[in-house]
PDB file of C-alpha atoms in Angstrom:
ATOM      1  CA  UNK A 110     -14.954 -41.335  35.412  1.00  0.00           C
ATOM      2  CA  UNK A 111     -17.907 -43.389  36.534  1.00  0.00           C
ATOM      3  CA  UNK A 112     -18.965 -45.491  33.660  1.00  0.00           C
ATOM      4  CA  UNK A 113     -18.989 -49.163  35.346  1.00  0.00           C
ATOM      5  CA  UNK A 114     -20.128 -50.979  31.862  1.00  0.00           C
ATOM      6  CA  UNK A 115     -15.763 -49.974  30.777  1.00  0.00           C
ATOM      7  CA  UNK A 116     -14.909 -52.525  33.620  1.00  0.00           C
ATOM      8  CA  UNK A 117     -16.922 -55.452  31.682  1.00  0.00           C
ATOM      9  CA  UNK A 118     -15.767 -53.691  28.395  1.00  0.00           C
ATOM     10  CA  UNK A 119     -12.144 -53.998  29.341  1.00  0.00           C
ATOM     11  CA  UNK A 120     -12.598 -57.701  30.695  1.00  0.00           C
ATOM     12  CA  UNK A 121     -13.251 -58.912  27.272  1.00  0.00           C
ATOM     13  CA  UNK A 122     -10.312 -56.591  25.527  1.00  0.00           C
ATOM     14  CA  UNK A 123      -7.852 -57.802  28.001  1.00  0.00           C
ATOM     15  CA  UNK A 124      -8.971 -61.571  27.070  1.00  0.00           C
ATOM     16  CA  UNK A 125      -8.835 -61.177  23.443  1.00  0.00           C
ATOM     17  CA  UNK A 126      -5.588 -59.495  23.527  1.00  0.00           C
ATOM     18  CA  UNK A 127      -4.038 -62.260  25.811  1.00  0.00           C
ATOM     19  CA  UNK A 128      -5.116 -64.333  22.751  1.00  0.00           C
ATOM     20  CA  UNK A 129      -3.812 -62.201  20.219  1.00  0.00           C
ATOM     21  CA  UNK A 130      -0.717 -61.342  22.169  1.00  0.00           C
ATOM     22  CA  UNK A 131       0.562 -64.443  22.597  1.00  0.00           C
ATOM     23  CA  UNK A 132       0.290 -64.703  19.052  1.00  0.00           C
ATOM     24  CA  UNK A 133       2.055 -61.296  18.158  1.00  0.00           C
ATOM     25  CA  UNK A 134       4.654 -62.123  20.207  1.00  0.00           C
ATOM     26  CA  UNK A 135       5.693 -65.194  18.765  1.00  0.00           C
ATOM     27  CA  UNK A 136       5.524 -63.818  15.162  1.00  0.00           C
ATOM     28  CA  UNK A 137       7.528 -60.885  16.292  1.00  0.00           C
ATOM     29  CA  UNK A 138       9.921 -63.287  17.777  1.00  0.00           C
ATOM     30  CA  UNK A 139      10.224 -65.193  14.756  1.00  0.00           C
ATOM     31  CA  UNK A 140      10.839 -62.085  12.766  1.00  0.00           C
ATOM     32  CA  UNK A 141      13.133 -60.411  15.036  1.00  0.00           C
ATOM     33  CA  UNK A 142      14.277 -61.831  18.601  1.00  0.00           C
ATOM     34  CA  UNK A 143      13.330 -62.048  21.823  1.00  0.00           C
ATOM     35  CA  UNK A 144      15.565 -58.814  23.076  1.00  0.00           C
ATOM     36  CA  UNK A 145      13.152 -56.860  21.151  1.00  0.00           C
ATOM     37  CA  UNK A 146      10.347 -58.617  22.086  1.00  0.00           C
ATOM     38  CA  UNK A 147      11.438 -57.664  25.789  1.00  0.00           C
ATOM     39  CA  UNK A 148      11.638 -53.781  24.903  1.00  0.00           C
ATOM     40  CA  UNK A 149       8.491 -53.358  22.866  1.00  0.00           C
ATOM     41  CA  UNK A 150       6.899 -55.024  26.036  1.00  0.00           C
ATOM     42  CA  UNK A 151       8.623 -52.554  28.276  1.00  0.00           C
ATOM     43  CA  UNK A 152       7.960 -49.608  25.874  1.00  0.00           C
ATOM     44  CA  UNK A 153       4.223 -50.847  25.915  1.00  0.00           C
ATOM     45  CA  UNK A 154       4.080 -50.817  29.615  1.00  0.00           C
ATOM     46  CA  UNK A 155       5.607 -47.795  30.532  1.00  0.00           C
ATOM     47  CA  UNK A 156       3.181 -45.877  27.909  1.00  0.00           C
ATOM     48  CA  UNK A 157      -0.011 -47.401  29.872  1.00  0.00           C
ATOM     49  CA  UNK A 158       1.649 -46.337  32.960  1.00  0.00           C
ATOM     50  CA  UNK A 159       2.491 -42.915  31.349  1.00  0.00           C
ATOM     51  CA  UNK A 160      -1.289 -42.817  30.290  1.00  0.00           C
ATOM     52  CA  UNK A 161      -2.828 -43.853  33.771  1.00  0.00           C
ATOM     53  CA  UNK A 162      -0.609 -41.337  35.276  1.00  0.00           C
ATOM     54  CA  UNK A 163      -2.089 -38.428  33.435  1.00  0.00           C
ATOM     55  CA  UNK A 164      -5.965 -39.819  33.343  1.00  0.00           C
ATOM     56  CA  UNK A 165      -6.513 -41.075  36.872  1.00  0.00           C
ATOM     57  CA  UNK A 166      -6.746 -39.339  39.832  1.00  0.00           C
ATOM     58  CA  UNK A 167      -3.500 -39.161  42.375  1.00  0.00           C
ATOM     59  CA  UNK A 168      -5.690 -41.321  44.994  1.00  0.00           C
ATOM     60  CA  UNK A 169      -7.313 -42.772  42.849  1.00  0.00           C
ATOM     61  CA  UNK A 170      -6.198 -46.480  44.314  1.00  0.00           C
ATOM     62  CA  UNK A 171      -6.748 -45.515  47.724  1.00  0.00           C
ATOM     63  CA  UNK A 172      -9.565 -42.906  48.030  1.00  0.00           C
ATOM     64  CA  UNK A 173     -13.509 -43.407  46.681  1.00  0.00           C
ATOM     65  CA  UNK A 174     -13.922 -39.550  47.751  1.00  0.00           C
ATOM     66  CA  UNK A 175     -15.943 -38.282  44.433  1.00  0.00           C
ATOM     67  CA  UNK A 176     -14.304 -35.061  44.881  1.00  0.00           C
ATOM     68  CA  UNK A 177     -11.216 -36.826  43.986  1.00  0.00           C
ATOM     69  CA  UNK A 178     -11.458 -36.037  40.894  1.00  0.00           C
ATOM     70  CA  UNK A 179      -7.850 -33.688  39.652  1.00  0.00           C
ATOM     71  CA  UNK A 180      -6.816 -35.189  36.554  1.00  0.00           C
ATOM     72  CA  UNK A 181      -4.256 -34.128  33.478  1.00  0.00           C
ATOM     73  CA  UNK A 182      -6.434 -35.216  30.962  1.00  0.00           C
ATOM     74  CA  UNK A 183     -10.139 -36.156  31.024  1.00  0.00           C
ATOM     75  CA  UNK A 184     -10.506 -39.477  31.266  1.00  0.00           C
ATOM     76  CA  UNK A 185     -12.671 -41.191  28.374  1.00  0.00           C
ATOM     77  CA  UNK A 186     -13.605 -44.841  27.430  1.00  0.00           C
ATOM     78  CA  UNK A 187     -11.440 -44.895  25.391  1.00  0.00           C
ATOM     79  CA  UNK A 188      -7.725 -43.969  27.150  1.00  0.00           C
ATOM     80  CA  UNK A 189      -9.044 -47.191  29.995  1.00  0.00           C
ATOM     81  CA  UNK A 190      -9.211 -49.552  27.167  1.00  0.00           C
ATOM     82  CA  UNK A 191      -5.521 -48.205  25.766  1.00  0.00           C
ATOM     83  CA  UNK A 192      -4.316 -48.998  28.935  1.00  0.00           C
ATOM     84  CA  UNK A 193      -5.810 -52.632  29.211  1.00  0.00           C
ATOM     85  CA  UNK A 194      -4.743 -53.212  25.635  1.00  0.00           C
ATOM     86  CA  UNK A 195      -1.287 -52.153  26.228  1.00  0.00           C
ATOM     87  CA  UNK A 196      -0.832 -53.987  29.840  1.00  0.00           C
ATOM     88  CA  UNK A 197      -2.616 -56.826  28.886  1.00  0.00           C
ATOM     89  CA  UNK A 198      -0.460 -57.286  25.715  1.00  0.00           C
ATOM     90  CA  UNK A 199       2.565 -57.041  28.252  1.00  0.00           C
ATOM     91  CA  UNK A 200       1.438 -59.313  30.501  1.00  0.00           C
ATOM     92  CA  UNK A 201       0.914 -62.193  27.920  1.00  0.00           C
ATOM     93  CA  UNK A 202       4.676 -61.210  26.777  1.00  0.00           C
ATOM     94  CA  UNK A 203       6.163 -61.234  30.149  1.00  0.00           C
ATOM     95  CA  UNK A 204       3.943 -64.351  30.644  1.00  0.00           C
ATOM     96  CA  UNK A 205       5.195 -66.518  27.278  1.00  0.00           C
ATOM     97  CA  UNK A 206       9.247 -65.483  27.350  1.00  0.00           C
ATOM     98  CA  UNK A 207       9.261 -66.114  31.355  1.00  0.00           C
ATOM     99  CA  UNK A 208       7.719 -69.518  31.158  1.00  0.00           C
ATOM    100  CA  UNK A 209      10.379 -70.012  28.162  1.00  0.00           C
ATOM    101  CA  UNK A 210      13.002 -69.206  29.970  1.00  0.00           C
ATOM    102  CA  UNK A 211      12.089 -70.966  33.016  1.00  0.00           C
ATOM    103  CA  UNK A 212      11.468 -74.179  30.955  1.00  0.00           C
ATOM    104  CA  UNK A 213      15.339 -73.408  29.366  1.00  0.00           C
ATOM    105  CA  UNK A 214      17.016 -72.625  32.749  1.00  0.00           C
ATOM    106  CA  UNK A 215      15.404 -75.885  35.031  1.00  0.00           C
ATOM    107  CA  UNK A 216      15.847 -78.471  31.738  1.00  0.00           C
ATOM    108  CA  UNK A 217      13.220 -81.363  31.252  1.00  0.00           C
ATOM    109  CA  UNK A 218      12.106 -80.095  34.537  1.00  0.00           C
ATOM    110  CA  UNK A 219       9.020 -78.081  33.716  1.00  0.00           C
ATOM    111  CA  UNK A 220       6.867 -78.959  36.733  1.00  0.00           C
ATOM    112  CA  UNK A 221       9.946 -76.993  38.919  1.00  0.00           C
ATOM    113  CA  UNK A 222      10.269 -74.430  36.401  1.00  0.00           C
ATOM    114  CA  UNK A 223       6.583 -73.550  36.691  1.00  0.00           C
ATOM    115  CA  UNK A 224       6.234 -73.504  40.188  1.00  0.00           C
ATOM    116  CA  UNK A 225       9.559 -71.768  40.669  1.00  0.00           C
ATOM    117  CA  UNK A 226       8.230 -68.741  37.935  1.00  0.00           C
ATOM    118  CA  UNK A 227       4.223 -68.956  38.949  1.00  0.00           C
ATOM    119  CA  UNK A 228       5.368 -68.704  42.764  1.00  0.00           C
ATOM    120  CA  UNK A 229       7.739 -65.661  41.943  1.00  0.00           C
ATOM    121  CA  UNK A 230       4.751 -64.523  40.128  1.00  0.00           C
ATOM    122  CA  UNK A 231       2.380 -64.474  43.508  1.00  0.00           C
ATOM    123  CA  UNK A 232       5.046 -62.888  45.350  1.00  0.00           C
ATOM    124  CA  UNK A 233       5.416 -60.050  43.176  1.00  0.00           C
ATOM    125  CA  UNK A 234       2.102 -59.257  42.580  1.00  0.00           C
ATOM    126  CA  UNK A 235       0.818 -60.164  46.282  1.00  0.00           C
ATOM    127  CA  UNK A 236       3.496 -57.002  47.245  1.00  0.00           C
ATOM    128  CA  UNK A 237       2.408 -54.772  44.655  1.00  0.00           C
ATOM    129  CA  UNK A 238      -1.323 -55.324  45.421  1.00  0.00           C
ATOM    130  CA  UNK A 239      -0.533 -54.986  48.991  1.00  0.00           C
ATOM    131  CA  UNK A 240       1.481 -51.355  48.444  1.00  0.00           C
ATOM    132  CA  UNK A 241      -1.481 -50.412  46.307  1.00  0.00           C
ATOM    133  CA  UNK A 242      -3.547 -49.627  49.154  1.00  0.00           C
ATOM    134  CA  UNK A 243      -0.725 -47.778  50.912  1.00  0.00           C
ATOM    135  CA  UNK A 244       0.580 -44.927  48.027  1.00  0.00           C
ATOM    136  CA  UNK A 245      -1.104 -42.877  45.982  1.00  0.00           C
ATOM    137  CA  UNK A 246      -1.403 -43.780  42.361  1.00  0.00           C
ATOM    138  CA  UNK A 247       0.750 -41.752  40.563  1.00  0.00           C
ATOM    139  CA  UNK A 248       4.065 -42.817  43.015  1.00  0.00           C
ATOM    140  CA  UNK A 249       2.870 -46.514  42.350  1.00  0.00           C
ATOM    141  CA  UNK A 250       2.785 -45.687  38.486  1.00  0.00           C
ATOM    142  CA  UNK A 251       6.175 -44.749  39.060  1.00  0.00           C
ATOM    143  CA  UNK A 252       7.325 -47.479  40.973  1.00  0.00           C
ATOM    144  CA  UNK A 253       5.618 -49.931  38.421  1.00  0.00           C
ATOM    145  CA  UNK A 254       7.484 -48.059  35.324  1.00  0.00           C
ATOM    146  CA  UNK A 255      11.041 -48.518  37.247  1.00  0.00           C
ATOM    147  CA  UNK A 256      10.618 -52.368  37.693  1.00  0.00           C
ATOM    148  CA  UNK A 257       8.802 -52.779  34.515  1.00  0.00           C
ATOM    149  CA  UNK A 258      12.016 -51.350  32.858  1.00  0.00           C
ATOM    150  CA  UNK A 259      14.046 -53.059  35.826  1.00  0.00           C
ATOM    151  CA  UNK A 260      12.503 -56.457  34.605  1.00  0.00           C
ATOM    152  CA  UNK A 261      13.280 -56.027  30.839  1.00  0.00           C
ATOM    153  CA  UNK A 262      16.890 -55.238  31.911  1.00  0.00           C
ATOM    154  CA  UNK A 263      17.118 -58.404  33.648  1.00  0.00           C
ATOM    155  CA  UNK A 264      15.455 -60.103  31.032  1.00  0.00           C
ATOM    156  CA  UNK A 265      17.568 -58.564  28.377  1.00  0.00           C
ATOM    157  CA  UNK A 266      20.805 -58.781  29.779  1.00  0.00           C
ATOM    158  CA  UNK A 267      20.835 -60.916  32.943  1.00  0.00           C
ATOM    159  CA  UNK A 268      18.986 -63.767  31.113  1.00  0.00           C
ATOM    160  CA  UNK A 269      20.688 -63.461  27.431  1.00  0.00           C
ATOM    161  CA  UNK A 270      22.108 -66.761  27.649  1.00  0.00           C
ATOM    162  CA  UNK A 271      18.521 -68.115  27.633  1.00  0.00           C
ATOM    163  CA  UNK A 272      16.837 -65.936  26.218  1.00  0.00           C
ATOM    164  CA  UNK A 273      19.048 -65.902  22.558  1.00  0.00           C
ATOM    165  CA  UNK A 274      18.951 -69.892  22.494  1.00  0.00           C
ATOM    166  CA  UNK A 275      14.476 -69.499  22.320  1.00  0.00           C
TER     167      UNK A 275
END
């Protein structure tokens, strides 16, 4: 898959969707709660995971060998924007209920609560951009999916108390 124009492509479909997302999210909220708001953001994360798994290569992260090119399923435009549609919906999800909950758990105190979640934030992603360039894709797609489901556990259950009174 060597069609660089996708990259810009999926630039603007992950920005629209962090519009639209936010917006989704709080409508589904409205209509439902935020427990289900947590799992259709896990469900959606673990099926682009699930998708990337089966249309990039296994080194794909860590190899730019153009023989590296063993795939499940042929990889087309369209499956990469999928994937950016459905991560970049979860990551406006994550984003809104964790800044909620932050704001719930430190009070009136939203300057801590922001640095507390935006620094925890850094952290997280600073490791998993690090590992990145140490294991193969597909074991990183699977370490992703565990504390993607890991992190709607602890949002579901380990946060309920702040998370039913949104």
């Amino acid at each position: 898959f060597h069609q660089r124009s996708v990259i810009n492509l999926c630039g603007l479909v992950i920005g629209f969707c962090t519009l639209v997302g936010a917006l989704a999210f709080k409508k589904l909220r409205d209509l439902t709660n935020n427990t289900v708001c947590t799992a259709v953001m896990v469900v959606m994360a673990v099926a682009a995971c699930a998708l990337s798994y089966l249309v990039f290569p296994y080194n794909a992260n860590i190899s730019l060998d153009p023989d590296n090119t063993a795939v499940y399923v042929t990889p087309q435009t369209y499956h990469v924007i999928i994937i950016s549609i459905l991560l970049s919906l979860t990551d406006t999800g994550f984003n809104v209920l964790g800044f909620s909950v932050a704001a719930m758990m430190f009070g009136g105190d939203t300057a801590t609560a922001y640095s507390f979640l935006d620094t925890t934030f850094c952290i997280g992603n600073g490791v998993m951009i690090t590992l990145a360039g140490f294991v193969n894709l597909h074991a990183y797609l699977i370490l992703l999916t565990v504390l993607t489901i890991l992190t709607g556990l602890g949002y579901a259950v380990g946060l309920r108390k702040y998370i039913i009174q949104l």
